[in-house]
Amino acid sequence: MEIKLKLGDLLSINQTLCLIIDDVQTTDFILKFKLLGIMKAFEPFVSNFEVIKNEKIIEYGKETEKGSFKISSGDRQAIENFNRDLEKLVNNEVSVNADKLKANEIFDKGIKAEYLIRLYSIIENQK
């Protein structure tokens, strides 16, 4: 199944999936396996985002003494340009080849409500 999401939503969902999977006490192993499959489908998008973000840090930042690049908190123009570029990126819609979660797979599994709300767009509406 194809899931369409804004890249920013995908990144947020991916972060939430990590939190759920790392919470050993509340998630059963079958659900963890399913969540890991979704994360695997998200992986190329997350990786590509990180590449572009790092390129933008190099573009707008300055090299530090240690050889890495950083955007100075005092460089308002660089921060605005960086944020503008990343905002354009995270607002792009992407299509992910993954199955949505079924309500009975995710509810009543000890997952915090705040996490369930973040996952709402990948939970299948059962009619």
The first five atom37 places (N, CA, C, CB, O) and aatype in JSON, in Angstrom:
{
  "aatype": [12, 6, 9, 11, 10, 11, 10, 7, 3, 10, 10, 15, 9, 2, 5, 16, 10, 4, 10, 9, 9, 3, 3, 19, 5, 16, 16, 3, 13, 9, 10, 11, 13, 11, 10, 10, 7, 9, 12, 11, 0, 13, 6, 14, 13, 19, 15, 2, 13, 6, 19, 9, 11, 2, 6, 11, 9, 9, 6, 18, 7, 11, 6, 16, 6, 11, 7, 15, 13, 11, 9, 15, 15, 7, 3, 1, 5, 0, 9, 6, 2, 13, 2, 1, 3, 10, 6, 11, 10, 19, 2, 2, 6, 19, 15, 19, 2, 0, 3, 11, 10, 11, 0, 2, 6, 9, 13, 3, 11, 7, 9, 11, 0, 6, 18, 10, 9, 1, 10, 18, 15, 9, 9, 6, 2, 5, 11],
  "atom_mask": [
    [1, 1, 1, 1, 1],
    [1, 1, 1, 1, 1],
    [1, 1, 1, 1, 1],
    [1, 1, 1, 1, 1],
    [1, 1, 1, 1, 1],
    [1, 1, 1, 1, 1],
    [1, 1, 1, 1, 1],
    [1, 1, 1, 0, 1],
    [1, 1, 1, 1, 1],
    [1, 1, 1, 1, 1],
    [1, 1, 1, 1, 1],
    [1, 1, 1, 1, 1],
    [1, 1, 1, 1, 1],
    [1, 1, 1, 1, 1],
    [1, 1, 1, 1, 1],
    [1, 1, 1, 1, 1],
    [1, 1, 1, 1, 1],
    [1, 1, 1, 1, 1],
    [1, 1, 1, 1, 1],
    [1, 1, 1, 1, 1],
    [1, 1, 1, 1, 1],
    [1, 1, 1, 1, 1],
    [1, 1, 1, 1, 1],
    [1, 1, 1, 1, 1],
    [1, 1, 1, 1, 1],
    [1, 1, 1, 1, 1],
    [1, 1, 1, 1, 1],
    [1, 1, 1, 1, 1],
    [1, 1, 1, 1, 1],
    [1, 1, 1, 1, 1],
    [1, 1, 1, 1, 1],
    [1, 1, 1, 1, 1],
    [1, 1, 1, 1, 1],
    [1, 1, 1, 1, 1],
    [1, 1, 1, 1, 1],
    [1, 1, 1, 1, 1],
    [1, 1, 1, 0, 1],
    [1, 1, 1, 1, 1],
    [1, 1, 1, 1, 1],
    [1, 1, 1, 1, 1],
    [1, 1, 1, 1, 1],
    [1, 1, 1, 1, 1],
    [1, 1, 1, 1, 1],
    [1, 1, 1, 1, 1],
    [1, 1, 1, 1, 1],
    [1, 1, 1, 1, 1],
    [1, 1, 1, 1, 1],
    [1, 1, 1, 1, 1],
    [1, 1, 1, 1, 1],
    [1, 1, 1, 1, 1],
    [1, 1, 1, 1, 1],
    [1, 1, 1, 1, 1],
    [1, 1, 1, 1, 1],
    [1, 1, 1, 1, 1],
    [1, 1, 1, 1, 1],
    [1, 1, 1, 1, 1],
    [1, 1, 1, 1, 1],
    [1, 1, 1, 1, 1],
    [1, 1, 1, 1, 1],
    [1, 1, 1, 1, 1],
    [1, 1, 1, 0, 1],
    [1, 1, 1, 1, 1],
    [1, 1, 1, 1, 1],
    [1, 1, 1, 1, 1],
    [1, 1, 1, 1, 1],
    [1, 1, 1, 1, 1],
    [1, 1, 1, 0, 1],
    [1, 1, 1, 1, 1],
    [1, 1, 1, 1, 1],
    [1, 1, 1, 1, 1],
    [1, 1, 1, 1, 1],
    [1, 1, 1, 1, 1],
    [1, 1, 1, 1, 1],
    [1, 1, 1, 0, 1],
    [1, 1, 1, 1, 1],
    [1, 1, 1, 1, 1],
    [1, 1, 1, 1, 1],
    [1, 1, 1, 1, 1],
    [1, 1, 1, 1, 1],
    [1, 1, 1, 1, 1],
    [1, 1, 1, 1, 1],
    [1, 1, 1, 1, 1],
    [1, 1, 1, 1, 1],
    [1, 1, 1, 1, 1],
    [1, 1, 1, 1, 1],
    [1, 1, 1, 1, 1],
    [1, 1, 1, 1, 1],
    [1, 1, 1, 1, 1],
    [1, 1, 1, 1, 1],
    [1, 1, 1, 1, 1],
    [1, 1, 1, 1, 1],
    [1, 1, 1, 1, 1],
    [1, 1, 1, 1, 1],
    [1, 1, 1, 1, 1],
    [1, 1, 1, 1, 1],
    [1, 1, 1, 1, 1],
    [1, 1, 1, 1, 1],
    [1, 1, 1, 1, 1],
    [1, 1, 1, 1, 1],
    [1, 1, 1, 1, 1],
    [1, 1, 1, 1, 1],
    [1, 1, 1, 1, 1],
    [1, 1, 1, 1, 1],
    [1, 1, 1, 1, 1],
    [1, 1, 1, 1, 1],
    [1, 1, 1, 1, 1],
    [1, 1, 1, 1, 1],
    [1, 1, 1, 1, 1],
    [1, 1, 1, 1, 1],
    [1, 1, 1, 0, 1],
    [1, 1, 1, 1, 1],
    [1, 1, 1, 1, 1],
    [1, 1, 1, 1, 1],
    [1, 1, 1, 1, 1],
    [1, 1, 1, 1, 1],
    [1, 1, 1, 1, 1],
    [1, 1, 1, 1, 1],
    [1, 1, 1, 1, 1],
    [1, 1, 1, 1, 1],
    [1, 1, 1, 1, 1],
    [1, 1, 1, 1, 1],
    [1, 1, 1, 1, 1],
    [1, 1, 1, 1, 1],
    [1, 1, 1, 1, 1],
    [1, 1, 1, 1, 1],
    [1, 1, 1, 1, 1],
    [1, 1, 1, 1, 1]
  ],
  "atom_positions": [
    [[0.84, -1.19, 0.0], [0.0, 0.0, 0.0], [0.88, 1.24, 0.0], [-0.95, 0.0, 1.22], [1.97, 1.26, 0.58]],
    [[0.41, 2.26, -0.65], [1.15, 3.51, -0.73], [0.59, 4.5, 0.29], [1.08, 4.09, -2.16], [-0.62, 4.73, 0.36]],
    [[1.48, 5.08, 1.06], [1.11, 6.11, 2.03], [1.71, 7.42, 1.55], [1.6, 5.75, 3.49], [2.91, 7.5, 1.28]],
    [[0.87, 8.46, 1.43], [1.34, 9.79, 1.04], [1.41, 10.65, 2.29], [0.41, 10.44, -0.04], [0.44, 10.76, 3.06]],
    [[2.57, 11.27, 2.48], [2.81, 12.12, 3.65], [3.69, 13.29, 3.25], [3.47, 11.31, 4.81], [4.45, 13.21, 2.28]],
    [[3.58, 14.37, 3.99], [4.57, 15.44, 3.87], [5.85, 14.91, 4.52], [4.07, 16.8, 4.55], [5.79, 14.18, 5.5]],
    [[6.99, 15.3, 3.96], [8.26, 14.82, 4.49], [8.4, 15.15, 5.97], [9.42, 15.42, 3.7], [8.9, 14.33, 6.74]],
    [[7.97, 16.33, 6.38], [8.06, 16.7, 7.8], [7.25, 15.77, 8.69], [0.0, 0.0, 0.0], [7.69, 15.43, 9.79]],
    [[6.07, 15.35, 8.21], [5.26, 14.41, 8.98], [5.94, 13.05, 9.05], [3.86, 14.26, 8.35], [5.93, 12.39, 10.1]],
    [[6.53, 12.64, 7.94], [7.25, 11.36, 7.91], [8.39, 11.37, 8.93], [7.79, 11.07, 6.5], [8.58, 10.4, 9.65]],
    [[9.13, 12.47, 8.99], [10.24, 12.57, 9.93], [9.75, 12.51, 11.37], [11.03, 13.87, 9.69], [10.37, 11.88, 12.22]],
    [[8.65, 13.17, 11.65], [8.06, 13.16, 12.99], [7.57, 11.76, 13.36], [6.91, 14.18, 13.08], [7.8, 11.29, 14.47]],
    [[6.89, 11.11, 12.42], [6.39, 9.75, 12.66], [7.56, 8.81, 12.89], [5.53, 9.26, 11.46], [7.5, 7.97, 13.79]],
    [[8.61, 8.95, 12.11], [9.78, 8.09, 12.26], [10.39, 8.23, 13.66], [10.83, 8.43, 11.19], [10.76, 7.24, 14.29]],
    [[10.47, 9.45, 14.13], [11.01, 9.7, 15.47], [10.11, 9.05, 16.53], [11.13, 11.22, 15.73], [10.61, 8.49, 17.5]],
    [[8.81, 9.14, 16.35], [7.86, 8.53, 17.28], [7.98, 7.01, 17.26], [6.42, 8.95, 16.95], [7.93, 6.36, 18.31]],
    [[8.14, 6.44, 16.07], [8.31, 4.99, 15.97], [9.55, 4.54, 16.73], [8.4, 4.57, 14.49], [9.53, 3.51, 17.4]],
    [[10.62, 5.31, 16.64], [11.85, 5.0, 17.4], [11.56, 4.97, 18.9], [12.96, 6.03, 17.09], [12.0, 4.06, 19.6]],
    [[10.82, 5.95, 19.38], [10.5, 6.02, 20.81], [9.67, 4.82, 21.25], [9.74, 7.31, 21.12], [9.91, 4.25, 22.31]],
    [[8.71, 4.43, 20.43], [7.86, 3.29, 20.77], [8.68, 2.01, 20.78], [6.68, 3.16, 19.78], [8.57, 1.2, 21.71]],
    [[9.5, 1.81, 19.76], [10.3, 0.59, 19.66], [11.3, 0.49, 20.81], [11.04, 0.55, 18.31], [11.54, -0.6, 21.32]],
    [[11.87, 1.62, 21.2], [12.84, 1.62, 22.3], [12.2, 1.38, 23.66], [13.58, 2.93, 22.32], [12.9, 1.07, 24.62]],
    [[10.88, 1.53, 23.76], [10.17, 1.33, 25.02], [9.86, -0.17, 25.16], [8.86, 2.18, 25.08], [8.79, -0.63, 24.79]],
    [[10.81, -0.9, 25.7], [10.74, -2.36, 25.76], [9.54, -2.86, 26.54], [12.0, -2.91, 26.37], [8.97, -3.89, 26.18]],
    [[9.14, -2.17, 27.58], [8.09, -2.68, 28.45], [6.69, -2.6, 27.85], [8.12, -1.93, 29.72], [5.82, -3.39, 28.23]],
    [[6.43, -1.68, 26.94], [5.05, -1.49, 26.52], [4.7, -2.06, 25.15], [4.75, -0.05, 26.52], [3.52, -2.12, 24.8]],
    [[5.66, -2.47, 24.38], [5.35, -2.87, 23.02], [5.62, -4.35, 22.82], [6.14, -2.04, 22.01], [6.71, -4.84, 23.14]],
    [[4.63, -5.07, 22.28], [4.86, -6.48, 22.04], [5.72, -6.68, 20.8], [3.54, -7.23, 21.89], [5.81, -5.79, 19.95]],
    [[6.35, -7.83, 20.7], [7.34, -8.07, 19.65], [6.75, -8.09, 18.25], [8.05, -9.38, 19.9], [7.43, -7.73, 17.3]],
    [[5.5, -8.5, 18.09], [4.88, -8.51, 16.76], [4.65, -7.08, 16.28], [3.53, -9.29, 16.79], [4.91, -6.76, 15.12]],
    [[4.18, -6.22, 17.18], [4.0, -4.82, 16.83], [5.35, -4.17, 16.53], [3.28, -4.06, 17.96], [5.46, -3.4, 15.57]],
    [[6.36, -4.46, 17.32], [7.69, -3.91, 17.07], [8.18, -4.29, 15.67], [8.69, -4.4, 18.13], [8.75, -3.46, 14.96]],
    [[7.95, -5.53, 15.28], [8.35, -6.0, 13.96], [7.66, -5.19, 12.87], [8.05, -7.49, 13.79], [8.29, -4.8, 11.88]],
    [[6.37, -4.95, 13.04], [5.6, -4.16, 12.07], [6.11, -2.72, 12.02], [4.09, -4.18, 12.42], [6.27, -2.15, 10.94]],
    [[6.37, -2.13, 13.18], [6.87, -0.75, 13.24], [8.25, -0.64, 12.61], [6.92, -0.26, 14.7], [8.55, 0.34, 11.94]],
    [[9.09, -1.64, 12.82], [10.41, -1.65, 12.2], [10.29, -1.7, 10.67], [11.24, -2.84, 12.71], [11.09, -1.09, 9.97]],
    [[9.31, -2.44, 10.17], [9.08, -2.49, 8.72], [8.71, -1.13, 8.16], [0.0, 0.0, 0.0], [9.16, -0.75, 7.08]],
    [[7.88, -0.4, 8.89], [7.51, 0.96, 8.47], [8.74, 1.86, 8.49], [6.39, 1.54, 9.38], [8.96, 2.64, 7.56]],
    [[9.53, 1.75, 9.55], [10.75, 2.56, 9.63], [11.71, 2.24, 8.48], [11.46, 2.33, 10.98], [12.36, 3.14, 7.95]],
    [[11.79, 0.98, 8.11], [12.66, 0.58, 6.99], [12.18, 1.24, 5.7], [12.68, -0.97, 6.84], [13.0, 1.66, 4.88]],
    [[10.86, 1.33, 5.51], [10.31, 1.99, 4.33], [10.58, 3.5, 4.36], [8.81, 1.73, 4.21], [10.75, 4.12, 3.31]],
    [[10.63, 4.08, 5.56], [10.9, 5.51, 5.72], [12.38, 5.85, 5.56], [10.42, 5.98, 7.08], [12.73, 6.99, 5.25]],
    [[13.24, 4.86, 5.77], [14.69, 5.07, 5.86], [15.3, 5.88, 4.71], [15.36, 3.75, 5.92], [16.09, 6.78, 4.98]],
    [[14.96, 5.59, 3.44], [15.58, 6.39, 2.36], [15.22, 7.88, 2.44], [15.15, 5.85, 1.01], [16.05, 8.74, 2.13]],
    [[14.0, 8.18, 2.86], [13.57, 9.57, 2.97], [14.3, 10.28, 4.12], [12.05, 9.65, 3.18], [14.73, 11.42, 3.98]],
    [[14.43, 9.58, 5.24], [15.14, 10.14, 6.39], [16.6, 10.38, 6.03], [15.04, 9.2, 7.62], [17.16, 11.44, 6.34]],
    [[17.21, 9.41, 5.39], [18.61, 9.53, 4.99], [18.82, 10.67, 3.99], [19.09, 8.21, 4.38], [19.76, 11.45, 4.13]],
    [[17.96, 10.76, 3.0], [18.07, 11.84, 2.01], [17.88, 13.2, 2.65], [17.03, 11.64, 0.89], [18.57, 14.16, 2.3]],
    [[16.95, 13.3, 3.6], [16.74, 14.56, 4.31], [18.02, 14.96, 5.04], [15.57, 14.43, 5.3], [18.43, 16.12, 4.98]],
    [[18.65, 14.02, 5.72], [19.88, 14.32, 6.46], [20.99, 14.8, 5.53], [20.35, 13.08, 7.23], [21.73, 15.72, 5.87]],
    [[21.09, 14.2, 4.34], [22.11, 14.63, 3.37], [21.87, 16.08, 2.97], [22.08, 13.72, 2.11], [22.8, 16.89, 2.97]],
    [[20.62, 16.4, 2.62], [20.29, 17.77, 2.19], [20.49, 18.75, 3.34], [18.84, 17.85, 1.67], [21.04, 19.83, 3.14]],
    [[20.06, 18.38, 4.53], [20.23, 19.25, 5.7], [21.72, 19.55, 5.92], [19.62, 18.6, 6.96], [22.09, 20.69, 6.18]],
    [[22.55, 18.52, 5.83], [24.0, 18.73, 6.02], [24.59, 19.6, 4.92], [24.73, 17.38, 6.06], [25.46, 20.42, 5.18]],
    [[24.11, 19.42, 3.69], [24.58, 20.29, 2.59], [24.21, 21.74, 2.85], [23.98, 19.83, 1.25], [24.99, 22.65, 2.57]],
    [[23.01, 21.96, 3.38], [22.57, 23.33, 3.68], [23.36, 23.92, 4.84], [21.07, 23.34, 4.01], [23.62, 25.13, 4.85]],
    [[23.74, 23.11, 5.81], [24.59, 23.6, 6.9], [25.94, 24.04, 6.35], [24.78, 22.51, 7.99], [26.48, 25.07, 6.76]],
    [[26.48, 23.28, 5.42], [27.75, 23.65, 4.78], [27.57, 24.92, 3.95], [28.28, 22.49, 3.89], [28.42, 25.81, 3.96]],
    [[26.44, 24.99, 3.23], [26.19, 26.16, 2.37], [26.06, 27.45, 3.18], [24.92, 25.94, 1.53], [26.63, 28.48, 2.8]],
    [[25.32, 27.41, 4.28], [25.04, 28.63, 5.03], [25.91, 28.81, 6.27], [23.6, 28.63, 5.45], [25.93, 29.88, 6.88]],
    [[26.63, 27.77, 6.64], [27.44, 27.84, 7.85], [28.88, 28.22, 7.56], [0.0, 0.0, 0.0], [29.26, 28.53, 6.44]],
    [[29.64, 28.18, 8.6], [31.08, 28.46, 8.51], [31.81, 27.28, 9.13], [31.45, 29.81, 9.22], [31.31, 26.62, 10.05]],
    [[33.01, 27.03, 8.62], [33.81, 25.92, 9.13], [34.37, 26.28, 10.51], [34.97, 25.58, 8.15], [34.86, 27.39, 10.73]],
    [[34.27, 25.33, 11.43], [34.8, 25.54, 12.79], [36.27, 25.13, 12.82], [33.98, 24.72, 13.84], [36.8, 24.61, 11.84]],
    [[36.9, 25.38, 13.93], [38.3, 25.01, 14.1], [38.52, 23.51, 13.99], [38.81, 25.5, 15.44], [39.6, 23.05, 13.61]],
    [[37.48, 22.75, 14.32], [37.57, 21.29, 14.28], [37.28, 20.73, 12.89], [36.61, 20.68, 15.29], [37.35, 19.52, 12.68]],
    [[36.96, 21.61, 11.95], [36.72, 21.16, 10.58], [35.28, 20.84, 10.24], [0.0, 0.0, 0.0], [34.97, 20.49, 9.1]],
    [[34.4, 20.95, 11.21], [32.98, 20.74, 10.92], [32.34, 22.08, 10.57], [32.24, 20.07, 12.14], [32.97, 23.13, 10.69]],
    [[31.1, 22.03, 10.13], [30.4, 23.27, 9.76], [29.27, 23.53, 10.73], [29.86, 23.19, 8.31], [28.62, 22.62, 11.24]],
    [[29.06, 24.81, 10.98], [28.04, 25.23, 11.94], [27.47, 26.57, 11.49], [28.61, 25.32, 13.38], [28.2, 27.44, 11.01]],
    [[26.17, 26.72, 11.67], [25.54, 28.02, 11.42], [25.49, 28.75, 12.75], [24.09, 27.86, 10.79], [24.9, 28.28, 13.72]],
    [[26.12, 29.89, 12.79], [26.19, 30.67, 14.01], [24.81, 31.19, 14.4], [27.17, 31.84, 13.85], [24.04, 31.63, 13.55]],
    [[24.51, 31.12, 15.68], [23.21, 31.62, 16.16], [23.08, 33.12, 15.95], [23.02, 31.28, 17.64], [21.97, 33.65, 15.97]],
    [[24.17, 33.81, 15.77], [24.15, 35.25, 15.53], [23.98, 35.64, 14.07], [0.0, 0.0, 0.0], [23.75, 36.81, 13.76]],
    [[24.09, 34.68, 13.18], [23.97, 34.95, 11.75], [22.51, 34.77, 11.32], [24.9, 34.01, 10.92], [22.13, 33.72, 10.79]],
    [[21.71, 35.8, 11.55], [20.27, 35.72, 11.29], [19.94, 35.4, 9.83], [19.59, 37.02, 11.68], [19.03, 34.63, 9.55]],
    [[20.69, 35.99, 8.9], [20.42, 35.77, 7.48], [20.66, 34.3, 7.11], [21.31, 36.69, 6.61], [19.87, 33.71, 6.38]],
    [[21.74, 33.73, 7.61], [22.05, 32.32, 7.33], [20.98, 31.41, 7.94], [23.44, 31.95, 7.89], [20.56, 30.43, 7.31]],
    [[20.54, 31.73, 9.14], [19.49, 30.93, 9.8], [18.19, 31.02, 9.01], [19.27, 31.41, 11.26], [17.52, 30.01, 8.8]],
    [[17.83, 32.23, 8.58], [16.6, 32.4, 7.79], [16.68, 31.62, 6.47], [16.35, 33.89, 7.5], [15.72, 30.96, 6.09]],
    [[17.81, 31.71, 5.79], [17.98, 30.98, 4.53], [17.91, 29.48, 4.74], [19.31, 31.36, 3.87], [17.25, 28.76, 3.99]],
    [[18.59, 29.0, 5.77], [18.58, 27.58, 6.11], [17.16, 27.11, 6.41], [19.5, 27.3, 7.32], [16.7, 26.1, 5.87]],
    [[16.47, 27.84, 7.28], [15.1, 27.47, 7.65], [14.15, 27.52, 6.45], [14.58, 28.4, 8.75], [13.29, 26.66, 6.3]],
    [[14.31, 28.54, 5.6], [13.47, 28.65, 4.4], [13.66, 27.43, 3.49], [13.81, 29.95, 3.63], [12.69, 26.85, 3.01]],
    [[14.91, 27.07, 3.26], [15.19, 25.92, 2.39], [14.66, 24.62, 2.98], [16.7, 25.81, 2.15], [14.08, 23.8, 2.26]],
    [[14.87, 24.43, 4.28], [14.39, 23.19, 4.9], [12.87, 23.14, 4.95], [14.95, 23.04, 6.3], [12.27, 22.08, 4.81]],
    [[12.24, 24.3, 5.14], [10.78, 24.34, 5.16], [10.21, 23.9, 3.81], [10.27, 25.74, 5.51], [9.24, 23.15, 3.75]],
    [[10.83, 24.36, 2.73], [10.41, 23.93, 1.39], [10.54, 22.41, 1.27], [11.24, 24.63, 0.29], [9.67, 21.75, 0.7]],
    [[11.61, 21.88, 1.79], [11.88, 20.45, 1.7], [10.86, 19.64, 2.49], [13.28, 20.15, 2.18], [10.3, 18.68, 1.97]],
    [[10.63, 20.01, 3.74], [9.74, 19.21, 4.59], [8.27, 19.34, 4.19], [9.9, 19.62, 6.05], [7.44, 18.52, 4.6]],
    [[7.94, 20.34, 3.39], [6.56, 20.49, 2.93], [6.27, 19.69, 1.66], [6.25, 21.94, 2.7], [5.13, 19.67, 1.19]],
    [[7.29, 19.05, 1.1], [7.09, 18.2, -0.07], [6.36, 16.93, 0.32], [8.43, 17.85, -0.74], [6.61, 16.35, 1.38]],
    [[5.45, 16.5, -0.56], [4.74, 15.25, -0.32], [5.57, 14.09, -0.88], [3.33, 15.27, -0.97], [6.11, 14.17, -1.98]],
    [[5.65, 13.02, -0.1], [6.36, 11.82, -0.53], [5.41, 10.64, -0.48], [7.62, 11.56, 0.37], [4.42, 10.65, 0.25]],
    [[5.7, 9.63, -1.27], [4.92, 8.39, -1.29], [5.79, 7.27, -0.76], [4.39, 8.06, -2.72], [6.89, 7.03, -1.25]],
    [[5.28, 6.58, 0.24], [6.03, 5.5, 0.89], [5.28, 4.19, 0.65], [6.2, 5.78, 2.42], [4.06, 4.12, 0.81]],
    [[6.02, 3.18, 0.27], [5.42, 1.87, 0.06], [5.44, 1.1, 1.38], [6.18, 1.08, -1.05], [6.4, 0.4, 1.69]],
    [[4.37, 1.25, 2.16], [4.25, 0.57, 3.45], [2.77, 0.41, 3.77], [4.98, 1.38, 4.59], [1.93, 1.18, 3.3]],
    [[2.47, -0.59, 4.57], [1.09, -0.79, 5.01], [0.8, 0.07, 6.22], [0.82, -2.28, 5.33], [1.64, 0.23, 7.11]],
    [[-0.39, 0.64, 6.25], [-0.81, 1.39, 7.43], [-1.05, 0.42, 8.58], [-2.09, 2.23, 7.13], [-1.28, -0.77, 8.38]],
    [[-0.99, 0.95, 9.77], [-1.28, 0.16, 10.96], [-2.79, 0.01, 11.1], [-0.68, 0.82, 12.22], [-3.54, 0.93, 10.81]],
    [[-3.21, -1.15, 11.53], [-4.63, -1.35, 11.83], [-4.86, -0.95, 13.29], [-5.07, -2.85, 11.56], [-3.98, -1.11, 14.13]],
    [[-6.04, -0.44, 13.56], [-6.34, 0.04, 14.91], [-6.09, -1.05, 15.96], [-7.78, 0.52, 14.99], [-5.53, -0.77, 17.02]],
    [[-6.51, -2.27, 15.67], [-6.35, -3.35, 16.67], [-4.89, -3.76, 16.86], [-7.17, -4.57, 16.25], [-4.57, -4.45, 17.83]],
    [[-4.01, -3.36, 15.95], [-2.58, -3.65, 16.09], [-1.88, -2.66, 17.02], [-1.91, -3.64, 14.73], [-0.84, -2.99, 17.61]],
    [[-2.43, -1.48, 17.15], [-1.72, -0.41, 17.85], [-2.41, 0.05, 19.14], [-1.56, 0.77, 16.92], [-1.75, 0.46, 20.09]],
    [[-3.76, -0.03, 19.17], [-4.48, 0.39, 20.37], [-4.43, -0.69, 21.44], [-5.95, 0.72, 20.04], [-4.29, -1.87, 21.14]],
    [[-4.53, -0.28, 22.69], [-4.49, -1.18, 23.85], [-3.2, -1.98, 23.92], [-5.68, -2.13, 23.81], [-3.2, -3.14, 24.35]],
    [[-2.11, -1.37, 23.49], [-0.79, -2.02, 23.54], [0.15, -1.29, 24.5], [-0.17, -2.07, 22.13], [1.35, -1.55, 24.52]],
    [[-0.41, -0.39, 25.31], [0.4, 0.33, 26.28], [1.16, 1.51, 25.68], [0.0, 0.0, 0.0], [2.11, 2.01, 26.29]],
    [[0.75, 1.95, 24.5], [1.43, 3.07, 23.84], [0.78, 4.37, 24.29], [1.37, 2.93, 22.28], [-0.45, 4.49, 24.33]],
    [[1.6, 5.32, 24.63], [1.12, 6.61, 25.13], [0.23, 7.3, 24.1], [2.3, 7.52, 25.51], [0.46, 7.19, 22.89]],
    [[-0.78, 8.0, 24.59], [-1.71, 8.73, 23.72], [-0.99, 9.75, 22.84], [-2.77, 9.42, 24.56], [-1.35, 9.92, 21.68]],
    [[0.02, 10.43, 23.39], [0.74, 11.43, 22.59], [1.42, 10.77, 21.38], [1.79, 12.16, 23.46], [1.53, 11.4, 20.33]],
    [[1.87, 9.54, 21.53], [2.48, 8.82, 20.41], [1.41, 8.42, 19.39], [3.24, 7.58, 20.91], [1.62, 8.53, 18.18]],
    [[0.28, 7.94, 19.89], [-0.8, 7.53, 18.99], [-1.28, 8.71, 18.14], [-1.97, 6.94, 19.79], [-1.59, 8.54, 16.97]],
    [[-1.35, 9.88, 18.73], [-1.78, 11.07, 17.98], [-0.78, 11.37, 16.87], [-1.91, 12.3, 18.92], [-1.18, 11.71, 15.76]],
    [[0.51, 11.24, 17.15], [1.53, 11.48, 16.12], [1.47, 10.45, 15.0], [2.93, 11.47, 16.76], [1.86, 10.73, 13.87]],
    [[0.98, 9.24, 15.31], [0.9, 8.17, 14.32], [-0.44, 8.16, 13.56], [1.11, 6.82, 14.99], [-0.64, 7.33, 12.67]],
    [[-1.32, 9.05, 13.91], [-2.69, 9.03, 13.38], [-2.75, 8.87, 11.86], [-3.4, 10.3, 13.79], [-3.58, 8.13, 11.34]],
    [[-1.88, 9.56, 11.14], [-1.95, 9.53, 9.67], [-1.5, 8.2, 9.07], [-1.1, 10.63, 9.1], [-1.71, 7.97, 7.88]],
    [[-0.9, 7.32, 9.87], [-0.54, 6.0, 9.34], [-1.36, 4.88, 9.98], [0.95, 5.73, 9.55], [-1.03, 3.7, 9.86]],
    [[-2.44, 5.26, 10.67], [-3.37, 4.28, 11.21], [-4.56, 4.21, 10.27], [-3.81, 4.64, 12.66], [-5.18, 5.22, 9.95]],
    [[-4.87, 3.01, 9.85], [-5.93, 2.78, 8.88], [-7.3, 3.07, 9.49], [-5.88, 1.34, 8.36], [-7.61, 2.63, 10.6]],
    [[-8.11, 3.81, 8.73], [-9.49, 4.03, 9.15], [-10.27, 2.76, 8.85], [-10.13, 5.26, 8.43], [-10.34, 2.33, 7.7]],
    [[-10.85, 2.18, 9.86], [-11.65, 0.97, 9.65], [-13.1, 1.37, 9.6], [-11.4, -0.08, 10.78], [-13.64, 1.97, 10.53]],
    [[-13.72, 1.02, 8.49], [-15.11, 1.42, 8.28], [-16.05, 0.27, 8.47], [-15.29, 2.01, 6.9], [-17.26, 0.44, 8.33]]
  ]
}
